[in-house]
mmCIF file of C-alpha atoms in Angstrom:
data_model
loop_
_atom_site.group_PDB
_atom_site.id
_atom_site.type_symbol
_atom_site.label_atom_id
_atom_site.label_comp_id
_atom_site.label_asym_id
_atom_site.label_seq_id
_atom_site.Cartn_x
_atom_site.Cartn_y
_atom_site.Cartn_z
ATOM 1 C CA UNK A 80 4.550 -47.017 20.930
ATOM 2 C CA UNK A 81 2.845 -44.373 23.086
ATOM 3 C CA UNK A 82 5.855 -43.492 25.269
ATOM 4 C CA UNK A 83 7.985 -43.210 22.530
ATOM 5 C CA UNK A 84 5.401 -41.096 20.327
ATOM 6 C CA UNK A 85 3.593 -39.228 23.400
ATOM 7 C CA UNK A 86 2.054 -36.479 20.322
ATOM 8 C CA UNK A 87 0.795 -39.523 18.244
ATOM 9 C CA UNK A 88 -3.048 -41.178 18.588
ATOM 10 C CA UNK A 89 -4.120 -44.709 18.971
ATOM 11 C CA UNK A 90 -7.379 -46.374 18.161
ATOM 12 C CA UNK A 91 -8.123 -49.873 20.007
ATOM 13 C CA UNK A 92 -10.354 -51.812 17.749
ATOM 14 C CA UNK A 93 -11.479 -55.927 18.949
ATOM 15 C CA UNK A 94 -13.811 -58.075 17.435
ATOM 16 C CA UNK A 95 -16.494 -57.814 20.226
ATOM 17 C CA UNK A 96 -19.353 -60.314 20.561
ATOM 18 C CA UNK A 97 -17.715 -62.437 17.339
ATOM 19 C CA UNK A 98 -18.561 -65.678 19.496
ATOM 20 C CA UNK A 99 -22.162 -64.822 19.490
ATOM 21 C CA UNK A 100 -24.024 -64.907 16.462
ATOM 22 C CA UNK A 101 -26.820 -62.465 17.851
ATOM 23 C CA UNK A 102 -28.095 -59.103 16.264
ATOM 24 C CA UNK A 103 -27.312 -57.591 19.562
ATOM 25 C CA UNK A 104 -23.698 -58.143 19.229
ATOM 26 C CA UNK A 105 -23.292 -57.056 15.431
ATOM 27 C CA UNK A 106 -25.182 -53.597 16.304
ATOM 28 C CA UNK A 107 -22.759 -52.355 19.156
ATOM 29 C CA UNK A 108 -19.473 -53.600 17.175
ATOM 30 C CA UNK A 109 -20.464 -52.066 14.554
ATOM 31 C CA UNK A 110 -21.452 -48.900 16.607
ATOM 32 C CA UNK A 111 -18.117 -49.030 19.014
ATOM 33 C CA UNK A 112 -16.266 -49.432 15.935
ATOM 34 C CA UNK A 113 -17.652 -46.606 14.156
ATOM 35 C CA UNK A 114 -17.372 -44.357 16.692
ATOM 36 C CA UNK A 115 -13.549 -44.806 17.598
ATOM 37 C CA UNK A 116 -12.656 -44.327 13.991
ATOM 38 C CA UNK A 117 -15.471 -41.041 13.808
ATOM 39 C CA UNK A 118 -14.289 -37.353 12.873
ATOM 40 C CA UNK A 119 -15.937 -36.734 16.028
ATOM 41 C CA UNK A 120 -13.681 -38.796 18.132
ATOM 42 C CA UNK A 121 -10.970 -37.718 16.181
ATOM 43 C CA UNK A 122 -11.312 -34.081 16.500
ATOM 44 C CA UNK A 123 -12.265 -34.250 20.320
ATOM 45 C CA UNK A 124 -8.694 -35.419 21.237
ATOM 46 C CA UNK A 125 -6.960 -33.272 18.655
ATOM 47 C CA UNK A 126 -4.473 -30.744 19.948
ATOM 48 C CA UNK A 127 -5.960 -28.529 17.390
ATOM 49 C CA UNK A 128 -8.687 -25.981 19.069
ATOM 50 C CA UNK A 129 -10.182 -25.405 15.649
ATOM 51 C CA UNK A 130 -10.890 -29.144 15.241
ATOM 52 C CA UNK A 131 -12.790 -29.348 18.879
ATOM 53 C CA UNK A 132 -14.580 -25.916 18.329
ATOM 54 C CA UNK A 133 -16.345 -27.653 15.138
ATOM 55 C CA UNK A 134 -17.661 -30.237 17.752
ATOM 56 C CA UNK A 135 -21.060 -28.403 18.250
ATOM 57 C CA UNK A 136 -23.983 -30.845 17.185
ATOM 58 C CA UNK A 137 -25.464 -28.295 14.571
ATOM 59 C CA UNK A 138 -22.018 -28.390 13.022
ATOM 60 C CA UNK A 139 -21.181 -32.220 12.959
ATOM 61 C CA UNK A 140 -20.963 -33.556 9.831
ATOM 62 C CA UNK A 141 -23.307 -36.562 10.193
ATOM 63 C CA UNK A 142 -22.972 -38.207 6.797
ATOM 64 C CA UNK A 143 -19.020 -38.708 7.607
ATOM 65 C CA UNK A 144 -17.571 -42.341 6.650
ATOM 66 C CA UNK A 145 -16.206 -43.884 9.906
ATOM 67 C CA UNK A 146 -12.967 -45.445 7.732
ATOM 68 C CA UNK A 147 -11.767 -42.332 6.054
ATOM 69 C CA UNK A 148 -11.116 -39.025 7.065
ATOM 70 C CA UNK A 149 -12.267 -35.651 4.896
ATOM 71 C CA UNK A 150 -9.676 -33.969 2.690
ATOM 72 C CA UNK A 151 -9.254 -30.990 5.611
ATOM 73 C CA UNK A 152 -7.965 -33.457 8.036
ATOM 74 C CA UNK A 153 -4.834 -35.729 8.033
ATOM 75 C CA UNK A 154 -5.848 -39.363 7.103
ATOM 76 C CA UNK A 155 -5.817 -42.078 9.619
ATOM 77 C CA UNK A 156 -2.548 -43.350 8.640
ATOM 78 C CA UNK A 157 -0.492 -40.658 8.812
ATOM 79 C CA UNK A 158 -2.224 -39.232 12.107
ATOM 80 C CA UNK A 159 -2.917 -42.435 14.141
ATOM 81 C CA UNK A 160 -0.843 -45.237 15.114
ATOM 82 C CA UNK A 161 -2.996 -48.714 15.615
ATOM 83 C CA UNK A 162 -1.600 -50.966 18.532
ATOM 84 C CA UNK A 163 -3.053 -53.764 20.052
ATOM 85 C CA UNK A 164 -3.503 -52.630 23.860
ATOM 86 C CA UNK A 165 -2.400 -55.812 25.502
ATOM 87 C CA UNK A 166 1.284 -54.842 23.856
ATOM 88 C CA UNK A 167 2.778 -53.386 26.594
ATOM 89 C CA UNK A 168 5.993 -54.945 27.257
ATOM 90 C CA UNK A 169 7.948 -51.581 26.697
ATOM 91 C CA UNK A 170 5.358 -49.739 28.606
ATOM 92 C CA UNK A 171 6.567 -47.840 31.799
ATOM 93 C CA UNK A 172 4.511 -46.609 34.585
ATOM 94 C CA UNK A 173 4.083 -42.916 34.535
ATOM 95 C CA UNK A 174 2.373 -40.119 36.645
ATOM 96 C CA UNK A 175 -1.220 -38.929 36.709
ATOM 97 C CA UNK A 176 -2.557 -36.988 33.637
ATOM 98 C CA UNK A 177 -2.491 -33.333 34.062
ATOM 99 C CA UNK A 178 -5.718 -32.169 35.506
ATOM 100 C CA UNK A 179 -7.974 -30.677 32.996
ATOM 101 C CA UNK A 180 -12.012 -29.489 32.898
ATOM 102 C CA UNK A 181 -14.661 -30.947 31.148
ATOM 103 C CA UNK A 182 -14.532 -28.404 28.402
ATOM 104 C CA UNK A 183 -13.553 -27.976 24.519
ATOM 105 C CA UNK A 184 -10.852 -25.695 25.759
ATOM 106 C CA UNK A 185 -8.648 -29.207 26.232
ATOM 107 C CA UNK A 186 -8.510 -31.985 24.197
ATOM 108 C CA UNK A 187 -9.876 -35.132 25.521
ATOM 109 C CA UNK A 188 -8.145 -37.716 26.661
ATOM 110 C CA UNK A 189 -10.322 -40.536 25.046
ATOM 111 C CA UNK A 190 -13.282 -40.947 23.246
ATOM 112 C CA UNK A 191 -15.478 -43.574 22.119
ATOM 113 C CA UNK A 192 -19.181 -44.540 21.495
ATOM 114 C CA UNK A 193 -20.740 -44.427 25.055
ATOM 115 C CA UNK A 194 -18.822 -43.677 28.206
ATOM 116 C CA UNK A 195 -19.827 -45.150 31.411
ATOM 117 C CA UNK A 196 -19.558 -44.160 35.095
ATOM 118 C CA UNK A 197 -20.720 -47.474 36.420
ATOM 119 C CA UNK A 198 -20.022 -49.861 37.497
ATOM 120 C CA UNK A 199 -16.471 -48.334 36.762
ATOM 121 C CA UNK A 200 -15.337 -45.933 34.174
ATOM 122 C CA UNK A 201 -15.082 -47.349 30.843
ATOM 123 C CA UNK A 202 -16.486 -46.993 27.227
ATOM 124 C CA UNK A 203 -19.207 -49.405 26.212
ATOM 125 C CA UNK A 204 -18.220 -51.844 23.896
ATOM 126 C CA UNK A 205 -14.273 -50.861 24.877
ATOM 127 C CA UNK A 206 -13.055 -49.426 21.584
ATOM 128 C CA UNK A 207 -11.700 -45.845 21.386
ATOM 129 C CA UNK A 208 -9.264 -43.338 20.078
ATOM 130 C CA UNK A 209 -6.975 -41.971 22.600
ATOM 131 C CA UNK A 210 -4.288 -39.551 23.022
ATOM 132 C CA UNK A 211 -0.764 -41.266 23.578
ATOM 133 C CA UNK A 212 0.212 -38.870 25.885
ATOM 134 C CA UNK A 213 -2.925 -40.152 28.289
ATOM 135 C CA UNK A 214 -2.095 -43.901 27.107
ATOM 136 C CA UNK A 215 1.550 -43.272 28.359
ATOM 137 C CA UNK A 216 0.373 -42.170 31.842
ATOM 138 C CA UNK A 217 -1.327 -45.829 32.426
ATOM 139 C CA UNK A 218 0.065 -48.663 34.304
ATOM 140 C CA UNK A 219 1.310 -51.412 32.116
ATOM 141 C CA UNK A 220 -1.643 -53.924 31.957
ATOM 142 C CA UNK A 221 -0.077 -56.622 33.781
ATOM 143 C CA UNK A 222 0.693 -54.509 36.827
ATOM 144 C CA UNK A 223 -2.697 -52.820 36.260
ATOM 145 C CA UNK A 224 -4.462 -56.626 36.557
ATOM 146 C CA UNK A 225 -2.033 -57.328 39.402
ATOM 147 C CA UNK A 226 -3.188 -54.290 41.652
ATOM 148 C CA UNK A 227 -6.954 -54.595 40.866
ATOM 149 C CA UNK A 228 -6.508 -57.920 42.937
ATOM 150 C CA UNK A 229 -5.181 -55.791 45.556
ATOM 151 C CA UNK A 230 -8.136 -53.325 44.813
ATOM 152 C CA UNK A 231 -10.936 -56.156 45.304
ATOM 153 C CA UNK A 232 -9.161 -57.607 48.719
ATOM 154 C CA UNK A 233 -8.984 -54.464 50.083
ATOM 155 C CA UNK A 234 -12.758 -53.039 49.619
ATOM 156 C CA UNK A 235 -13.769 -56.606 50.545
ATOM 157 C CA UNK A 236 -12.084 -56.271 53.474
ATOM 158 C CA UNK A 237 -12.988 -52.685 54.124
ATOM 159 C CA UNK A 238 -16.927 -54.367 53.165
ATOM 160 C CA UNK A 239 -16.429 -57.030 55.662
ATOM 161 C CA UNK A 240 -15.189 -54.447 58.779
ATOM 162 C CA UNK A 241 -18.007 -52.073 57.991
ATOM 163 C CA UNK A 242 -15.709 -49.451 56.925
ATOM 164 C CA UNK A 243 -17.211 -49.321 53.767
ATOM 165 C CA UNK A 244 -20.882 -50.779 52.243
ATOM 166 C CA UNK A 245 -21.407 -52.632 49.053
ATOM 167 C CA UNK A 246 -25.534 -51.975 49.131
ATOM 168 C CA UNK A 247 -25.609 -49.860 45.550
ATOM 169 C CA UNK A 248 -24.315 -53.044 43.973
ATOM 170 C CA UNK A 249 -27.686 -55.380 45.057
ATOM 171 C CA UNK A 250 -27.145 -58.862 44.609
ATOM 172 C CA UNK A 251 -23.647 -58.668 42.738
ATOM 173 C CA UNK A 252 -21.628 -57.170 45.895
ATOM 174 C CA UNK A 253 -18.152 -56.438 45.580
ATOM 175 C CA UNK A 254 -18.007 -58.808 42.670
ATOM 176 C CA UNK A 255 -14.931 -59.015 39.863
ATOM 177 C CA UNK A 256 -17.919 -57.690 37.712
ATOM 178 C CA UNK A 257 -18.387 -54.781 39.913
ATOM 179 C CA UNK A 258 -15.059 -54.052 40.617
ATOM 180 C CA UNK A 259 -13.633 -54.081 36.954
ATOM 181 C CA UNK A 260 -11.371 -57.314 36.954
ATOM 182 C CA UNK A 261 -10.827 -60.189 35.215
ATOM 183 C CA UNK A 262 -12.145 -60.100 31.814
ATOM 184 C CA UNK A 263 -13.696 -56.420 32.604
ATOM 185 C CA UNK A 264 -10.223 -55.336 32.880
ATOM 186 C CA UNK A 265 -9.570 -54.466 29.592
ATOM 187 C CA UNK A 266 -12.600 -52.313 29.856
ATOM 188 C CA UNK A 267 -11.192 -50.590 33.357
ATOM 189 C CA UNK A 268 -7.991 -49.908 31.878
ATOM 190 C CA UNK A 269 -8.064 -46.987 29.616
ATOM 191 C CA UNK A 270 -10.525 -44.915 32.057
ATOM 192 C CA UNK A 271 -8.534 -45.818 35.173
ATOM 193 C CA UNK A 272 -6.444 -42.767 35.808
ATOM 194 C CA UNK A 273 -7.455 -40.260 37.999
ATOM 195 C CA UNK A 274 -7.542 -37.151 36.410
ATOM 196 C CA UNK A 275 -9.268 -38.520 33.370
ATOM 197 C CA UNK A 276 -10.970 -36.396 30.475
ATOM 198 C CA UNK A 277 -12.992 -38.070 28.158
ATOM 199 C CA UNK A 278 -16.191 -37.969 25.375
ATOM 200 C CA UNK A 279 -18.385 -40.097 23.728
ATOM 201 C CA UNK A 280 -20.859 -39.595 20.585
ATOM 202 C CA UNK A 281 -23.836 -40.454 22.396
ATOM 203 C CA UNK A 282 -25.526 -37.481 23.061
ATOM 204 C CA UNK A 283 -28.459 -38.492 20.981
ATOM 205 C CA UNK A 284 -28.429 -42.417 22.269
ATOM 206 C CA UNK A 285 -27.392 -42.391 26.018
ATOM 207 C CA UNK A 286 -28.195 -46.324 26.520
ATOM 208 C CA UNK A 287 -26.062 -48.997 25.559
ATOM 209 C CA UNK A 288 -29.536 -50.993 24.731
ATOM 210 C CA UNK A 289 -30.115 -47.967 22.033
ATOM 211 C CA UNK A 290 -26.999 -48.831 20.124
ATOM 212 C CA UNK A 291 -27.847 -52.437 20.366
ATOM 213 C CA UNK A 292 -30.414 -51.691 17.968
ATOM 214 C CA UNK A 293 -29.378 -52.998 14.657
ATOM 215 C CA UNK A 294 -31.948 -50.431 13.178
ATOM 216 C CA UNK A 295 -29.782 -47.723 14.794
ATOM 217 C CA UNK A 296 -26.462 -49.506 14.454
ATOM 218 C CA UNK A 297 -26.901 -50.240 10.845
ATOM 219 C CA UNK A 298 -23.927 -50.369 8.478
ATOM 220 C CA UNK A 299 -25.630 -47.196 6.575
ATOM 221 C CA UNK A 300 -27.056 -45.008 9.027
ATOM 222 C CA UNK A 301 -25.069 -45.657 12.346
ATOM 223 C CA UNK A 302 -22.638 -42.250 11.712
ATOM 224 C CA UNK A 303 -25.848 -40.387 11.404
ATOM 225 C CA UNK A 304 -26.608 -40.952 14.881
ATOM 226 C CA UNK A 305 -23.611 -39.760 16.535
ATOM 227 C CA UNK A 306 -23.851 -36.625 18.613
ATOM 228 C CA UNK A 307 -20.863 -35.292 20.382
ATOM 229 C CA UNK A 308 -20.722 -34.720 23.800
ATOM 230 C CA UNK A 309 -17.946 -33.850 26.735
ATOM 231 C CA UNK A 310 -19.143 -36.594 29.347
ATOM 232 C CA UNK A 311 -20.592 -37.008 31.958
ATOM 233 C CA UNK A 312 -23.390 -34.522 30.972
ATOM 234 C CA UNK A 313 -25.372 -35.772 33.837
ATOM 235 C CA UNK A 314 -24.660 -36.405 37.255
ATOM 236 C CA UNK A 315 -25.078 -40.020 38.626
ATOM 237 C CA UNK A 316 -27.988 -39.832 40.660
ATOM 238 C CA UNK A 317 -29.648 -37.919 37.643
ATOM 239 C CA UNK A 318 -29.965 -40.795 35.183
ATOM 240 C CA UNK A 319 -29.244 -44.209 37.419
ATOM 241 C CA UNK A 320 -31.987 -45.808 34.918
ATOM 242 C CA UNK A 321 -29.091 -45.777 32.299
ATOM 243 C CA UNK A 322 -26.880 -47.750 33.815
ATOM 244 C CA UNK A 323 -26.172 -51.218 33.324
ATOM 245 C CA UNK A 324 -26.391 -53.180 35.866
ATOM 246 C CA UNK A 325 -29.097 -51.371 37.210
ATOM 247 C CA UNK A 326 -28.125 -49.613 40.750
ATOM 248 C CA UNK A 327 -29.944 -50.396 44.271
ATOM 249 C CA UNK A 328 -31.989 -47.551 44.050
ATOM 250 C CA UNK A 329 -32.786 -47.908 47.730
ATOM 251 C CA UNK A 330 -29.568 -47.835 48.850
ATOM 252 C CA UNK A 331 -28.570 -44.924 46.194
ATOM 253 C CA UNK A 332 -31.091 -42.402 47.172
ATOM 254 C CA UNK A 333 -30.470 -42.634 50.946
ATOM 255 C CA UNK A 334 -27.647 -40.169 51.720
ATOM 256 C CA UNK A 335 -26.965 -42.438 54.904
ATOM 257 C CA UNK A 336 -26.659 -45.910 53.151
ATOM 258 C CA UNK A 337 -24.711 -44.549 50.080
ATOM 259 C CA UNK A 338 -22.358 -42.491 52.016
ATOM 260 C CA UNK A 339 -19.925 -45.177 52.174
ATOM 261 C CA UNK A 340 -20.481 -47.192 49.394
ATOM 262 C CA UNK A 341 -17.563 -48.796 47.567
ATOM 263 C CA UNK A 342 -19.233 -48.009 44.085
ATOM 264 C CA UNK A 343 -19.225 -44.641 44.668
ATOM 265 C CA UNK A 344 -16.238 -41.993 46.036
ATOM 266 C CA UNK A 345 -15.131 -43.639 48.825
ATOM 267 C CA UNK A 346 -14.199 -46.794 46.612
ATOM 268 C CA UNK A 347 -12.814 -44.800 43.530
ATOM 269 C CA UNK A 348 -10.155 -43.292 46.643
ATOM 270 C CA UNK A 349 -9.194 -46.390 47.344
ATOM 271 C CA UNK A 350 -8.678 -47.648 43.833
ATOM 272 C CA UNK A 351 -6.938 -44.712 42.835
ATOM 273 C CA UNK A 352 -4.747 -44.830 45.564
ATOM 274 C CA UNK A 353 -3.559 -48.624 45.124
ATOM 275 C CA UNK A 354 -3.147 -48.118 41.530
ATOM 276 C CA UNK A 355 -1.615 -44.642 41.027
ATOM 277 C CA UNK A 356 -1.240 -43.054 44.610
ATOM 278 C CA UNK A 357 -3.038 -40.583 43.347
ATOM 279 C CA UNK A 358 -6.375 -38.641 44.044
ATOM 280 C CA UNK A 359 -8.322 -36.425 41.360
ATOM 281 C CA UNK A 360 -7.826 -32.768 41.589
ATOM 282 C CA UNK A 361 -10.101 -30.430 43.735
ATOM 283 C CA UNK A 362 -11.816 -29.296 40.566
ATOM 284 C CA UNK A 363 -12.405 -32.764 38.708
ATOM 285 C CA UNK A 364 -15.920 -33.481 37.008
ATOM 286 C CA UNK A 365 -15.572 -36.827 39.443
ATOM 287 C CA UNK A 366 -16.478 -35.083 42.986
ATOM 288 C CA UNK A 367 -19.750 -33.280 40.958
ATOM 289 C CA UNK A 368 -20.844 -36.419 39.029
ATOM 290 C CA UNK A 369 -21.153 -39.060 41.760
ATOM 291 C CA UNK A 370 -23.276 -37.871 45.213
ATOM 292 C CA UNK A 371 -21.870 -36.514 48.104
ATOM 293 C CA UNK A 372 -18.670 -35.390 46.319
ATOM 294 C CA UNK A 373 -18.457 -32.075 48.985
ATOM 295 C CA UNK A 374 -18.337 -34.648 51.534
ATOM 296 C CA UNK A 375 -15.137 -36.720 50.239
ATOM 297 C CA UNK A 376 -13.041 -33.933 48.007
#
């Protein structure tokens, strides 16, 4: 769909956690769904600069319903095509997205509840609203999964040969979970390109455990807690406690120990080279977000 309609947008939703009848699962699913369908995310990816200029926290409509746009905007049925990300038969590989700075001067490529940059770039809950001109640059999912196998094999080989280290991951090591492979490849896919620009609505609650609180993510109030932000707002080293699983702090605070860690910039360069044969532009946010960017840029 997106390769034929690059000026459209798509929303990806799924029945997250439906196999576990737990209050926290219902809460994060409710919050993720509402965020992907929110006015804030619609405006974040809109090509209309007037939409994006209305995204400051003071001007947000916190009472906006997640399931219908206001009369001033196009309806979801007119502006958004719904497609399952697994339907990729007609998709073809494209080049990496044009580098864009993290500012409201440019529309975001994608927006969701909570953008995470550890252990790989993804949206918590894996529900999102994205521009088709971004989606069309992603690898078809079957090819993406195949290349992730090469990514893990290469990273494990480099760790075994002491070219890279795996200390920040702690006991998880270079497992499929930390690489973003297997079941988590679906979460990994939308944020896998080397020049991604993204945003979320977690300016008020920047940790997943907060959105798992049923009192915060209730059907009546979840939208009132959405605060738009371009992300990442903080450098990785400034808020390691927000990440899950928690990084090994001993390795993270030591520039010597972390310098060649596969979960940080060295690993991203290996991953991007294998997946897209491309690296982020010199001004991209990734070099400033992760430690030692000036050494690897």
